[in-house]
Amino acid sequence: YHDRLDFTLPEAAEGQAWSLAFDTAKPEAGEFGSNGKSESAESSLESPYPLAGRSVAVFVAKSLPTN
């Protein structure tokens, strides 16, 4: 699709949060580090997520830290 699309993720399962693995329109946000793990932060996700035209974003459900 050629225009921006505001995408709303479904609610994450209890004890989990969505994390941006990568977005082809924002290569600096969510790049994979040398350890192969995403360096993005769950708290930086906007809702709804502004997905740029002609791009792909991948999100991963990650467990929240327990106290």
CSV table of N, CA, C and O in Angstrom, one decimal:
chain,number,residue,atom,x,y,z
A,1,TYR,N,0.8,-1.2,0.0
A,1,TYR,CA,0.0,0.0,0.0
A,1,TYR,C,0.9,1.2,0.0
A,1,TYR,O,1.9,1.3,0.7
A,2,HIS,N,0.5,2.3,-0.7
A,2,HIS,CA,1.4,3.4,-0.9
A,2,HIS,C,1.3,4.6,0.1
A,2,HIS,O,2.1,5.4,0.2
A,3,ASP,N,0.2,4.6,0.9
A,3,ASP,CA,0.0,5.6,1.9
A,3,ASP,C,0.3,5.1,3.3
A,3,ASP,O,0.3,3.9,3.6
A,4,ARG,N,0.5,6.0,4.3
A,4,ARG,CA,0.7,5.6,5.7
A,4,ARG,C,-0.6,4.9,6.2
A,4,ARG,O,-1.7,5.3,5.8
A,5,LEU,N,-0.4,3.9,7.0
A,5,LEU,CA,-1.5,3.2,7.6
A,5,LEU,C,-1.3,3.1,9.1
A,5,LEU,O,-0.2,2.7,9.6
A,6,ASP,N,-2.3,3.6,9.9
A,6,ASP,CA,-2.2,3.5,11.3
A,6,ASP,C,-2.7,2.1,11.7
A,6,ASP,O,-3.8,1.8,11.6
A,7,PHE,N,-1.8,1.3,12.3
A,7,PHE,CA,-2.0,-0.1,12.6
A,7,PHE,C,-2.1,-0.3,14.1
A,7,PHE,O,-1.2,0.1,14.8
A,8,THR,N,-3.2,-0.9,14.6
A,8,THR,CA,-3.3,-1.1,16.0
A,8,THR,C,-3.1,-2.6,16.3
A,8,THR,O,-3.7,-3.5,15.7
A,9,LEU,N,-2.1,-2.9,17.1
A,9,LEU,CA,-1.8,-4.2,17.5
A,9,LEU,C,-2.8,-4.8,18.4
A,9,LEU,O,-3.4,-4.0,19.2
A,10,PRO,N,-3.1,-6.0,18.4
A,10,PRO,CA,-4.0,-6.6,19.4
A,10,PRO,C,-3.4,-6.5,20.8
A,10,PRO,O,-2.1,-6.4,20.9
A,11,GLU,N,-4.2,-6.6,21.8
A,11,GLU,CA,-3.6,-6.6,23.1
A,11,GLU,C,-2.7,-7.8,23.3
A,11,GLU,O,-3.0,-8.9,23.0
A,12,ALA,N,-1.5,-7.6,23.9
A,12,ALA,CA,-0.6,-8.6,24.2
A,12,ALA,C,-1.1,-9.5,25.3
A,12,ALA,O,-1.9,-9.1,26.1
A,13,ALA,N,-0.7,-10.8,25.3
A,13,ALA,CA,-1.1,-11.7,26.4
A,13,ALA,C,-0.6,-11.2,27.7
A,13,ALA,O,0.3,-10.4,27.8
A,14,GLU,N,-1.3,-11.7,28.8
A,14,GLU,CA,-0.9,-11.2,30.1
A,14,GLU,C,0.5,-11.5,30.4
A,14,GLU,O,1.0,-12.6,30.1
A,15,GLY,N,1.2,-10.5,30.9
A,15,GLY,CA,2.7,-10.7,31.3
A,15,GLY,C,3.6,-10.5,30.1
A,15,GLY,O,4.8,-10.7,30.2
A,16,GLN,N,3.0,-10.0,28.9
A,16,GLN,CA,3.8,-9.8,27.8
A,16,GLN,C,3.6,-8.4,27.2
A,16,GLN,O,2.6,-7.8,27.5
A,17,ALA,N,4.5,-7.9,26.4
A,17,ALA,CA,4.4,-6.6,25.7
A,17,ALA,C,4.9,-6.8,24.3
A,17,ALA,O,5.8,-7.6,24.1
A,18,TRP,N,4.4,-6.0,23.4
A,18,TRP,CA,4.9,-6.0,22.0
A,18,TRP,C,6.2,-5.3,21.9
A,18,TRP,O,6.4,-4.2,22.5
A,19,SER,N,7.1,-5.8,21.1
A,19,SER,CA,8.4,-5.2,20.9
A,19,SER,C,8.6,-5.1,19.4
A,19,SER,O,8.3,-6.1,18.7
A,20,LEU,N,9.0,-4.0,18.9
A,20,LEU,CA,9.3,-3.9,17.4
A,20,LEU,C,10.6,-4.6,17.1
A,20,LEU,O,11.7,-4.2,17.6
A,21,ALA,N,10.5,-5.6,16.2
A,21,ALA,CA,11.8,-6.3,15.8
A,21,ALA,C,12.4,-5.5,14.7
A,21,ALA,O,13.6,-5.2,14.8
A,22,PHE,N,11.7,-5.0,13.7
A,22,PHE,CA,12.2,-4.1,12.7
A,22,PHE,C,11.1,-3.5,11.9
A,22,PHE,O,9.9,-4.0,11.9
A,23,ASP,N,11.4,-2.4,11.3
A,23,ASP,CA,10.5,-1.6,10.4
A,23,ASP,C,11.3,-1.2,9.2
A,23,ASP,O,12.3,-0.5,9.4
A,24,THR,N,11.0,-1.6,8.0
A,24,THR,CA,11.8,-1.3,6.9
A,24,THR,C,11.8,0.2,6.5
A,24,THR,O,12.7,0.6,5.9
A,25,ALA,N,10.9,0.9,7.1
A,25,ALA,CA,10.9,2.4,6.9
A,25,ALA,C,11.8,3.1,7.9
A,25,ALA,O,12.1,4.2,7.7
A,26,LYS,N,12.1,2.4,9.0
A,26,LYS,CA,12.9,3.0,10.1
A,26,LYS,C,14.1,2.0,10.4
A,26,LYS,O,14.0,1.3,11.5
A,27,PRO,N,15.1,1.9,9.6
A,27,PRO,CA,16.1,0.9,9.8
A,27,PRO,C,16.8,1.1,11.2
A,27,PRO,O,17.3,0.1,11.7
A,28,GLU,N,16.9,2.3,11.7
A,28,GLU,CA,17.6,2.5,12.9
A,28,GLU,C,16.7,2.1,14.1
A,28,GLU,O,17.3,1.8,15.2
A,29,ALA,N,15.5,2.0,14.0
A,29,ALA,CA,14.6,1.6,15.1
A,29,ALA,C,14.4,0.1,15.1
A,29,ALA,O,13.8,-0.4,14.2
A,30,GLY,N,14.9,-0.6,16.1
A,30,GLY,CA,14.7,-2.0,16.2
A,30,GLY,C,15.7,-2.8,15.4
A,30,GLY,O,15.4,-4.0,15.0
A,31,GLU,N,16.9,-2.2,15.1
A,31,GLU,CA,17.9,-3.0,14.4
A,31,GLU,C,18.3,-4.2,15.3
A,31,GLU,O,18.4,-4.0,16.5
A,32,PHE,N,18.7,-5.2,14.7
A,32,PHE,CA,19.2,-6.4,15.4
A,32,PHE,C,20.7,-6.1,15.7
A,32,PHE,O,21.5,-5.8,14.9
A,33,GLY,N,21.0,-6.3,17.0
A,33,GLY,CA,22.4,-6.1,17.4
A,33,GLY,C,23.3,-7.4,17.1
A,33,GLY,O,22.8,-8.3,16.5
A,34,SER,N,24.5,-7.3,17.4
A,34,SER,CA,25.4,-8.4,17.1
A,34,SER,C,25.0,-9.7,17.8
A,34,SER,O,25.4,-10.8,17.3
A,35,ASN,N,24.2,-9.6,18.9
A,35,ASN,CA,23.8,-10.9,19.5
A,35,ASN,C,22.5,-11.4,18.9
A,35,ASN,O,22.0,-12.4,19.4
A,36,GLY,N,22.0,-10.8,17.8
A,36,GLY,CA,20.8,-11.3,17.1
A,36,GLY,C,19.5,-10.9,17.8
A,36,GLY,O,18.5,-11.4,17.4
A,37,LYS,N,19.6,-10.1,18.8
A,37,LYS,CA,18.4,-9.8,19.5
A,37,LYS,C,18.0,-8.3,19.2
A,37,LYS,O,18.9,-7.5,19.0
A,38,SER,N,16.7,-8.0,19.2
A,38,SER,CA,16.3,-6.7,18.9
A,38,SER,C,16.7,-5.7,20.0
A,38,SER,O,16.7,-6.1,21.2
A,39,GLU,N,17.2,-4.5,19.7
A,39,GLU,CA,17.6,-3.5,20.6
A,39,GLU,C,16.5,-2.5,20.9
A,39,GLU,O,16.8,-1.5,21.5
A,40,SER,N,15.3,-2.7,20.4
A,40,SER,CA,14.3,-1.7,20.6
A,40,SER,C,13.6,-1.9,21.9
A,40,SER,O,13.7,-2.9,22.5
A,41,ALA,N,12.9,-0.8,22.4
A,41,ALA,CA,12.2,-0.9,23.7
A,41,ALA,C,10.7,-0.9,23.5
A,41,ALA,O,10.2,-0.2,22.6
A,42,GLU,N,10.1,-1.7,24.3
A,42,GLU,CA,8.6,-1.8,24.2
A,42,GLU,C,7.9,-0.5,24.5
A,42,GLU,O,6.9,-0.2,23.9
A,43,SER,N,8.5,0.3,25.4
A,43,SER,CA,7.9,1.5,25.8
A,43,SER,C,7.8,2.6,24.6
A,43,SER,O,7.1,3.6,24.7
A,44,SER,N,8.7,2.4,23.6
A,44,SER,CA,8.7,3.4,22.5
A,44,SER,C,7.6,3.2,21.5
A,44,SER,O,7.5,4.0,20.5
A,45,LEU,N,6.9,2.1,21.6
A,45,LEU,CA,5.8,1.8,20.6
A,45,LEU,C,4.7,2.8,20.7
A,45,LEU,O,4.2,3.0,21.8
A,46,GLU,N,4.2,3.3,19.6
A,46,GLU,CA,3.1,4.2,19.6
A,46,GLU,C,1.8,3.3,19.3
A,46,GLU,O,1.9,2.3,18.7
A,47,SER,N,0.7,3.8,19.8
A,47,SER,CA,-0.5,3.0,19.5
A,47,SER,C,-1.6,4.0,19.0
A,47,SER,O,-1.9,4.9,19.8
A,48,PRO,N,-2.1,3.9,17.8
A,48,PRO,CA,-1.7,2.9,16.8
A,48,PRO,C,-0.4,3.2,16.2
A,48,PRO,O,0.1,4.3,16.3
A,49,TYR,N,0.3,2.2,15.7
A,49,TYR,CA,1.6,2.3,15.1
A,49,TYR,C,1.5,2.9,13.7
A,49,TYR,O,0.8,2.4,12.9
A,50,PRO,N,2.2,4.0,13.4
A,50,PRO,CA,2.2,4.6,12.1
A,50,PRO,C,3.1,3.8,11.1
A,50,PRO,O,4.3,4.1,11.0
A,51,LEU,N,2.5,3.0,10.3
A,51,LEU,CA,3.2,2.2,9.4
A,51,LEU,C,3.3,2.9,8.0
A,51,LEU,O,2.3,3.3,7.4
A,52,ALA,N,4.6,3.2,7.6
A,52,ALA,CA,4.8,4.0,6.4
A,52,ALA,C,4.4,3.2,5.2
A,52,ALA,O,4.4,1.9,5.2
A,53,GLY,N,4.0,3.9,4.1
A,53,GLY,CA,3.6,3.2,2.9
A,53,GLY,C,4.8,2.4,2.3
A,53,GLY,O,6.0,2.7,2.5
A,54,ARG,N,4.5,1.3,1.7
A,54,ARG,CA,5.4,0.4,1.1
A,54,ARG,C,6.5,-0.1,2.1
A,54,ARG,O,7.7,-0.1,1.7
A,55,SER,N,6.1,-0.4,3.3
A,55,SER,CA,7.0,-0.9,4.3
A,55,SER,C,6.4,-2.1,5.0
A,55,SER,O,5.3,-2.4,4.9
A,56,VAL,N,7.3,-2.7,5.8
A,56,VAL,CA,6.9,-3.9,6.6
A,56,VAL,C,7.4,-3.7,8.0
A,56,VAL,O,8.6,-3.3,8.2
A,57,ALA,N,6.6,-4.0,9.0
A,57,ALA,CA,7.0,-3.9,10.4
A,57,ALA,C,6.7,-5.3,11.0
A,57,ALA,O,5.7,-5.9,10.8
A,58,VAL,N,7.7,-5.8,11.8
A,58,VAL,CA,7.5,-7.0,12.5
A,58,VAL,C,7.6,-6.8,14.0
A,58,VAL,O,8.5,-6.1,14.5
A,59,PHE,N,6.6,-7.3,14.7
A,59,PHE,CA,6.5,-7.2,16.2
A,59,PHE,C,6.6,-8.5,16.8
A,59,PHE,O,6.1,-9.5,16.3
A,60,VAL,N,7.2,-8.6,18.0
A,60,VAL,CA,7.4,-9.8,18.8
A,60,VAL,C,6.8,-9.6,20.2
A,60,VAL,O,7.1,-8.6,20.8
A,61,ALA,N,6.1,-10.6,20.6
A,61,ALA,CA,5.6,-10.5,22.0
A,61,ALA,C,6.7,-11.0,22.9
A,61,ALA,O,7.2,-12.1,22.8
A,62,LYS,N,7.1,-10.1,23.9
A,62,LYS,CA,8.2,-10.5,24.8
A,62,LYS,C,7.6,-10.5,26.2
A,62,LYS,O,6.7,-9.7,26.6
A,63,SER,N,8.1,-11.4,27.1
A,63,SER,CA,7.7,-11.4,28.5
A,63,SER,C,8.2,-10.2,29.2
A,63,SER,O,9.3,-9.8,29.0
A,64,LEU,N,7.4,-9.7,30.1
A,64,LEU,CA,7.7,-8.5,30.9
A,64,LEU,C,8.6,-9.0,32.1
A,64,LEU,O,8.4,-10.1,32.5
A,65,PRO,N,9.5,-8.2,32.5
A,65,PRO,CA,10.3,-8.6,33.7
A,65,PRO,C,9.4,-8.8,34.9
A,65,PRO,O,8.4,-8.0,35.1
A,66,THR,N,9.7,-9.8,35.7
A,66,THR,CA,9.0,-10.0,37.0
A,66,THR,C,9.7,-9.3,38.1
A,66,THR,O,10.9,-9.2,38.1
A,67,ASN,N,9.0,-8.9,39.1
A,67,ASN,CA,9.6,-8.2,40.2
A,67,ASN,C,10.0,-9.1,41.3
A,67,ASN,O,9.6,-10.1,41.6
